[in-house]
Short mmCIF file of C-alpha atoms and ligand atoms in Angstrom, two decimals:
data_model
loop_
_atom_site.label_atom_id
_atom_site.label_comp_id
_atom_site.label_asym_id
_atom_site.label_seq_id
_atom_site.Cartn_x
_atom_site.Cartn_y
_atom_site.Cartn_z
CA MET A 30 0.00 0.00 0.00
CA SER A 31 1.57 3.29 -1.02
CA ASP A 32 1.55 6.38 1.15
CA ASN A 33 1.13 8.67 -1.83
CA LEU A 34 -1.30 11.49 -1.24
CA THR A 35 -4.56 11.34 -3.12
CA ARG A 36 -3.92 13.14 -6.40
CA GLU A 37 -6.08 16.00 -7.50
CA ASP A 38 -6.81 14.26 -10.82
CA GLU A 39 -7.72 11.01 -9.07
CA MET A 40 -10.21 12.44 -6.61
CA LEU A 41 -13.84 11.47 -7.09
CA GLU A 42 -15.69 13.92 -9.28
CA TRP A 43 -19.11 12.84 -8.08
CA GLY A 44 -20.39 13.37 -4.55
CA LYS A 45 -20.74 17.14 -4.54
CA HIS A 46 -24.52 17.34 -4.85
CA TYR A 47 -26.92 15.45 -2.60
CA VAL A 48 -30.58 14.89 -1.89
CA MET A 49 -31.59 14.34 1.74
CA VAL A 50 -34.90 13.82 3.55
CA ARG A 51 -35.69 15.96 6.60
CA PRO A 52 -36.43 13.68 9.60
CA ASP A 53 -39.91 15.00 10.36
CA HIS A 54 -41.36 11.56 11.03
CA PHE A 55 -38.37 9.41 11.86
CA ARG A 56 -39.17 6.55 14.25
CA ILE A 57 -38.70 2.81 14.57
CA ASP A 58 -42.10 1.34 13.68
CA TYR A 59 -40.97 -2.06 12.40
CA VAL A 60 -37.82 -4.17 12.35
CA ILE A 61 -36.17 -4.93 8.99
CA ASN A 62 -32.51 -5.02 10.00
CA PRO A 63 -30.57 -6.13 13.10
CA PHE A 64 -30.06 -2.56 14.35
CA MET A 65 -33.75 -1.71 14.70
CA ASP A 66 -35.52 -2.14 18.03
CA ARG A 67 -38.92 -0.59 18.71
CA ARG A 68 -37.96 -0.04 22.36
CA ASP A 69 -35.09 2.22 21.33
CA GLN A 70 -36.75 5.22 19.66
CA PRO A 71 -34.81 8.18 18.25
CA ASP A 72 -35.19 11.51 20.00
CA PRO A 73 -36.86 13.82 17.43
CA GLN A 74 -35.00 16.97 18.50
CA ARG A 75 -31.61 15.27 18.50
CA ALA A 76 -32.37 13.71 15.12
CA HIS A 77 -33.20 17.16 13.71
CA ASP A 78 -30.05 18.67 15.20
CA GLN A 79 -27.84 15.88 13.86
CA PHE A 80 -29.46 16.19 10.45
CA GLY A 81 -28.82 19.95 10.45
CA ALA A 82 -25.20 19.45 11.48
CA LEU A 83 -24.71 16.94 8.65
CA VAL A 84 -26.15 19.36 6.07
CA ALA A 85 -23.86 22.10 7.41
CA ALA A 86 -20.80 19.80 7.28
CA ILE A 87 -21.54 18.87 3.66
CA GLU A 88 -21.89 22.52 2.71
CA GLU A 89 -18.73 23.40 4.62
CA ALA A 90 -16.86 20.73 2.61
CA GLY A 91 -18.06 22.32 -0.63
CA GLY A 92 -21.12 20.15 -1.29
CA ARG A 93 -24.69 21.15 -2.10
CA VAL A 94 -27.81 19.68 -0.51
CA GLU A 95 -31.46 19.63 -1.57
CA VAL A 96 -33.96 18.59 1.08
CA ILE A 97 -37.21 16.65 0.59
CA ALA A 98 -39.92 16.60 3.28
CA GLN A 99 -40.60 13.22 4.85
CA ARG A 100 -43.87 11.34 4.34
CA PRO A 101 -45.62 10.71 7.68
CA ASP A 102 -46.25 7.06 6.67
CA SER A 103 -42.58 6.35 5.85
CA PRO A 104 -40.35 6.43 8.93
CA ASP A 105 -37.32 5.05 7.04
CA MET A 106 -37.54 7.63 4.25
CA VAL A 107 -34.78 9.61 6.02
CA TYR A 108 -32.34 7.10 4.51
CA ALA A 109 -32.39 8.99 1.24
CA MET A 110 -29.66 6.87 -0.30
CA ASN A 111 -32.33 4.27 -0.92
CA LEU A 112 -34.74 6.49 -2.80
CA GLY A 113 -33.19 5.68 -6.15
CA LEU A 114 -30.02 5.68 -8.20
CA VAL A 115 -29.59 8.95 -10.04
CA THR A 116 -27.21 9.24 -12.98
CA VAL A 117 -26.57 12.00 -15.47
CA ASP A 118 -25.88 11.00 -19.07
CA ALA A 119 -23.52 12.54 -21.65
CA GLN A 120 -26.29 14.92 -22.80
CA ALA A 121 -26.71 16.15 -19.20
CA ARG A 122 -30.11 14.46 -18.90
CA SER A 123 -30.69 12.80 -15.59
CA GLN A 124 -32.45 9.55 -14.92
CA VAL A 125 -33.46 7.91 -11.69
CA VAL A 126 -33.74 4.17 -11.20
CA LEU A 127 -36.37 4.16 -8.49
CA SER A 128 -35.78 1.72 -5.68
CA HIS A 129 -38.16 -1.22 -5.45
CA MET A 130 -37.73 -1.96 -1.78
CA ARG A 131 -37.46 -5.51 -0.54
CA HIS A 132 -39.68 -4.71 2.44
CA PRO A 133 -43.23 -3.51 1.73
CA GLU A 134 -42.93 -1.14 4.72
CA ARG A 135 -40.69 1.12 2.63
CA ARG A 136 -42.49 0.96 -0.71
CA GLN A 137 -44.67 4.05 -0.31
CA GLU A 138 -41.57 6.29 -0.25
CA VAL A 139 -41.54 6.13 -4.03
CA VAL A 140 -44.99 7.75 -4.22
CA THR A 141 -43.32 11.00 -3.21
CA THR A 142 -39.87 10.59 -4.67
CA HIS A 143 -40.96 9.56 -8.17
CA PRO A 144 -42.73 12.89 -8.91
CA TRP A 145 -40.02 14.80 -7.00
CA PHE A 146 -37.29 13.55 -9.31
CA GLU A 147 -39.50 13.95 -12.40
CA ASP A 148 -40.24 17.57 -11.49
CA ARG A 149 -36.48 18.12 -11.62
CA GLY A 150 -36.32 16.70 -15.12
CA ALA A 151 -35.22 13.14 -14.40
CA ARG A 152 -36.49 10.28 -16.53
CA SER A 153 -37.88 7.49 -14.33
CA VAL A 154 -36.62 3.94 -14.73
CA TRP A 155 -38.32 1.05 -12.96
CA VAL A 156 -36.80 -2.36 -12.40
CA GLY A 157 -39.75 -3.34 -10.26
CA ARG A 158 -42.72 -1.70 -8.59
CA ASP A 159 -45.32 -2.51 -5.95
CA GLY A 160 -43.96 -5.99 -5.40
CA VAL A 161 -43.76 -6.90 -9.11
CA GLY A 162 -40.36 -7.23 -10.79
CA ALA A 163 -36.92 -7.12 -9.27
CA HIS A 164 -36.04 -5.64 -5.91
CA PHE A 165 -33.42 -2.93 -6.05
CA GLU A 166 -32.28 -0.60 -3.28
CA ALA A 167 -29.94 2.17 -4.35
CA GLY A 168 -27.70 1.86 -1.26
CA ASP A 169 -26.45 -1.27 -3.01
CA ALA A 170 -25.01 0.52 -6.05
CA PHE A 171 -21.77 2.45 -6.56
CA ALA A 172 -19.99 3.68 -9.66
CA TRP A 173 -16.52 2.23 -9.40
CA GLY A 174 -13.83 1.69 -12.00
CA ASP A 175 -15.25 0.22 -15.19
CA ALA A 176 -18.66 -0.65 -13.79
CA LEU A 177 -21.59 -0.07 -11.52
CA VAL A 178 -20.78 -2.32 -8.55
CA VAL A 179 -23.99 -3.67 -7.07
CA GLY A 180 -24.44 -5.66 -3.88
CA TYR A 181 -27.20 -8.24 -3.99
CA GLY A 182 -28.70 -10.75 -1.62
CA PRO A 183 -30.37 -9.21 1.44
CA ARG A 184 -32.11 -6.39 -0.45
CA THR A 185 -31.32 -6.10 -4.16
CA GLU A 186 -32.08 -9.22 -6.22
CA GLU A 187 -29.82 -10.73 -8.84
CA LEU A 188 -32.44 -10.10 -11.56
CA GLY A 189 -32.15 -6.39 -10.77
CA LEU A 190 -28.54 -6.35 -11.95
CA LYS A 191 -29.55 -7.34 -15.46
CA LEU A 192 -32.23 -4.69 -15.65
CA LEU A 193 -29.83 -2.02 -14.37
CA ALA A 194 -27.21 -2.92 -16.96
CA VAL A 195 -29.73 -2.78 -19.81
CA GLU A 196 -31.57 0.34 -18.68
CA LEU A 197 -28.43 2.37 -18.01
CA GLY A 198 -26.24 0.90 -20.76
CA VAL A 199 -23.44 0.05 -18.36
CA ARG A 200 -21.48 -2.91 -17.08
CA VAL A 201 -22.71 -4.17 -13.71
CA ARG A 202 -20.44 -6.11 -11.41
CA GLY A 203 -22.44 -7.99 -8.81
CA VAL A 204 -21.13 -8.89 -5.36
CA ARG A 205 -23.14 -11.13 -3.09
CA ILE A 206 -23.70 -9.79 0.43
CA ALA A 207 -23.77 -12.52 3.08
CA HIS A 208 -23.72 -10.59 6.37
CA PRO A 209 -27.05 -9.74 8.04
CA GLY A 210 -25.67 -6.55 9.60
CA MET A 211 -24.23 -5.23 6.33
CA TYR A 212 -27.38 -5.62 4.30
CA HIS A 213 -26.51 -2.80 1.87
CA LEU A 214 -23.27 -2.40 -0.07
CA ASP A 215 -22.80 1.07 1.41
CA LEU A 216 -22.19 -0.45 4.85
CA ALA A 217 -19.16 -2.39 3.60
CA PHE A 218 -17.75 -0.45 0.64
CA CYS A 219 -16.81 3.21 0.33
CA PRO A 220 -14.99 4.66 -2.71
CA LEU A 221 -12.38 7.23 -1.60
CA ASP A 222 -10.74 8.23 -4.86
CA GLU A 223 -10.24 6.52 -8.21
CA ARG A 224 -7.77 3.97 -6.79
CA ARG A 225 -8.80 3.64 -3.17
CA ALA A 226 -11.84 2.43 -1.31
CA MET A 227 -12.74 1.03 2.09
CA VAL A 228 -13.78 -2.60 1.76
CA CYS A 229 -15.01 -4.97 4.45
CA PRO A 230 -14.53 -8.48 3.02
CA SER A 231 -16.53 -10.20 5.77
CA ALA A 232 -19.71 -8.65 4.39
CA PHE A 233 -19.54 -10.84 1.27
CA ASP A 234 -19.32 -14.46 0.28
CA GLU A 235 -15.78 -15.59 -0.40
CA ALA A 236 -15.80 -15.26 -4.18
CA SER A 237 -17.42 -11.82 -4.04
CA ALA A 238 -15.00 -10.53 -1.39
CA ALA A 239 -12.09 -11.62 -3.57
CA ALA A 240 -13.67 -10.09 -6.69
CA LEU A 241 -14.29 -6.76 -4.96
CA LEU A 242 -10.77 -6.60 -3.52
CA ALA A 243 -9.40 -7.32 -6.99
CA LEU A 244 -11.26 -4.27 -8.34
CA VAL A 245 -9.65 -1.86 -5.89
CA PRO A 246 -5.96 -1.11 -6.56
CA GLU A 247 -5.39 0.16 -3.01
CA PRO A 248 -8.06 -1.12 -0.64
CA LEU A 249 -8.37 0.00 2.95
CA VAL A 250 -9.49 -3.37 4.30
CA LEU A 251 -11.88 -3.10 7.25
CA SER A 252 -12.44 -5.76 9.88
CA GLU A 253 -16.01 -6.68 10.68
CA ALA A 254 -15.74 -4.81 14.01
CA GLU A 255 -14.49 -1.68 12.24
CA ALA A 256 -17.30 -1.80 9.70
CA MET A 257 -19.88 -2.20 12.45
CA THR A 258 -18.96 1.33 13.66
CA PHE A 259 -20.55 2.45 10.33
CA CYS A 260 -17.18 3.90 9.29
CA ALA A 261 -17.65 2.69 5.70
CA ASN A 262 -20.99 4.52 5.60
CA SER A 263 -19.12 7.76 5.01
CA ILE A 264 -19.17 10.22 2.13
CA VAL A 265 -16.28 11.78 0.31
CA ILE A 266 -16.27 15.33 -1.05
CA GLY A 267 -12.98 15.85 -2.81
CA ARG A 268 -10.38 15.31 -0.13
CA THR A 269 -12.80 15.50 2.81
CA VAL A 270 -14.29 12.33 4.30
CA LEU A 271 -17.40 12.91 6.40
CA MET A 272 -17.52 10.03 8.85
CA PRO A 273 -19.82 8.97 11.70
CA ALA A 274 -16.89 7.22 13.44
CA CYS A 275 -13.29 6.51 12.62
CA PRO A 276 -11.28 3.74 14.28
CA ASP A 277 -7.64 4.80 14.90
CA ARG A 278 -6.17 2.43 12.34
CA VAL A 279 -8.56 3.71 9.67
CA ARG A 280 -7.76 7.31 10.58
CA GLU A 281 -4.01 6.71 10.24
CA ARG A 282 -4.40 5.22 6.79
CA LEU A 283 -6.77 7.92 5.54
CA GLU A 284 -4.54 10.69 6.86
CA ALA A 285 -1.43 9.11 5.33
CA TRP A 286 -3.28 9.27 2.01
CA GLY A 287 -3.99 12.96 2.57
CA PHE A 288 -7.69 12.80 3.37
CA GLU A 289 -9.16 15.17 5.89
CA ILE A 290 -11.55 13.47 8.30
CA VAL A 291 -14.58 15.32 9.60
CA LEU A 292 -16.56 13.45 12.24
CA VAL A 293 -20.31 14.10 12.28
CA GLU A 294 -22.44 12.46 14.93
CA VAL A 295 -25.57 10.81 13.56
CA SER A 296 -26.18 8.38 16.43
CA GLU A 297 -29.97 8.81 16.37
CA PHE A 298 -29.99 7.44 12.82
CA HIS A 299 -27.91 4.42 13.79
CA LYS A 300 -31.03 3.25 15.64
CA GLY A 301 -32.63 2.63 12.25
CA GLY A 302 -29.51 0.96 10.87
CA GLY A 303 -28.12 3.77 8.75
CA SER A 304 -25.48 6.44 8.91
CA ILE A 305 -24.04 9.29 6.85
CA ARG A 306 -24.05 7.61 3.43
CA CYS A 307 -27.55 6.26 4.01
CA LEU A 308 -28.81 9.77 4.78
CA THR A 309 -27.41 11.27 1.59
CA ASN A 310 -28.08 10.45 -2.05
CA PRO A 311 -25.54 11.74 -4.59
CA VAL A 312 -27.25 13.01 -7.75
CA ASP A 313 -24.16 13.90 -9.79
CA ILE A 314 -22.85 10.50 -10.89
CA THR A 315 -22.15 11.02 -14.56
CA ILE A 316 -22.16 8.26 -17.15
CA GLY A 317 -19.15 8.68 -19.40
CA ARG A 318 -17.16 10.34 -16.61
CA ASP A 319 -17.68 8.33 -13.40
CA LEU A 320 -19.14 5.25 -15.03
CA PRO A 321 -18.27 4.10 -18.55
CA ALA A 322 -21.08 3.74 -21.07
CA VAL A 323 -20.77 0.40 -22.89
CA LEU A 324 -22.10 -0.72 -26.26
CA VAL A 325 -23.10 -4.10 -24.93
CA PRO A 326 -24.45 -4.02 -21.38
CA GLU A 327 -23.27 -6.95 -19.29
CA VAL A 328 -23.50 -8.38 -15.80
CA VAL A 329 -20.33 -9.81 -14.35
CA LEU A 330 -20.68 -12.12 -11.37
CA PRO A 331 -17.78 -13.62 -9.42
N1 LIG B 25 -33.97 1.07 8.24
C1 LIG B 25 -33.45 1.22 6.92
C2 LIG B 25 -33.62 -0.09 6.17
O1 LIG B 25 -33.41 -1.12 6.76
C3 LIG B 25 -32.02 1.62 6.95
C4 LIG B 25 -31.47 1.93 5.59
C5 LIG B 25 -30.02 2.21 5.59
N2 LIG B 25 -29.64 2.78 4.36
C6 LIG B 25 -28.54 2.45 3.65
N3 LIG B 25 -28.30 3.05 2.54
N4 LIG B 25 -27.74 1.46 4.03
O2 LIG B 25 -33.95 -0.11 5.01
#
């Protein structure tokens, strides 16, 4: 692993513009991941304050945030990463692949987010809807290297990978998630720059862990215990990494690479099983820049 500083021309170009959902109705009404417990409710004021501090930290780091109001019937809607996968194409048109949530409890979120994205000019793409078709949750998808890397298993279904590749005209590399606590890719994988990413191999089956590590020239390999601090659920704005927690070993590595770590406490949102990445949805991933367009879409599985 080299100690070279992250180079200006290798920093991520996406991740400067986000959509977030204001936690007006955030509570734990049901249990769909191992972090959720109805007896451990978030404090509404603290949740609002933490949300506000996160928005301020993003803006301070040079990012831009648009805020959507939360539906009263959708307590998990605050995890905006899962609203859909937004990409911008070479003609600067945006499209949103709307999430088709695995759990019916989250499916009404799309009733609000579909028109919200369309009002901003995005073309809607569906890989499934109202229980019909493939499940896809956008927290499972990252532009990385030559492909859209998509985690499948707990939430996104394998069939969804095919539909994503065809609809977006990209290569999809699937990795199978096998850890109940890391049910979305964004809990175990975090791109840092064009060569580096945090990766927690214990989230995946053996072949997928090896395939993912092979895709990252300089991985920062996380132990399961490190990943369970939500440290991979961080966002990167240029050289700044906004993190909910940062184990010492991870901090040393990131600082040696020249990243600046900003800690933002979002503990109320950990009660629902999500952290900084889950609360923020980047809407500036550009096909042709961050994700190659391909003539023949394909799905590559380990
Ligand atoms: N309670 C939410 C769920 O289980 C948490 C979502 C976390 N979001 C994320 N992008 N990992 O769906």
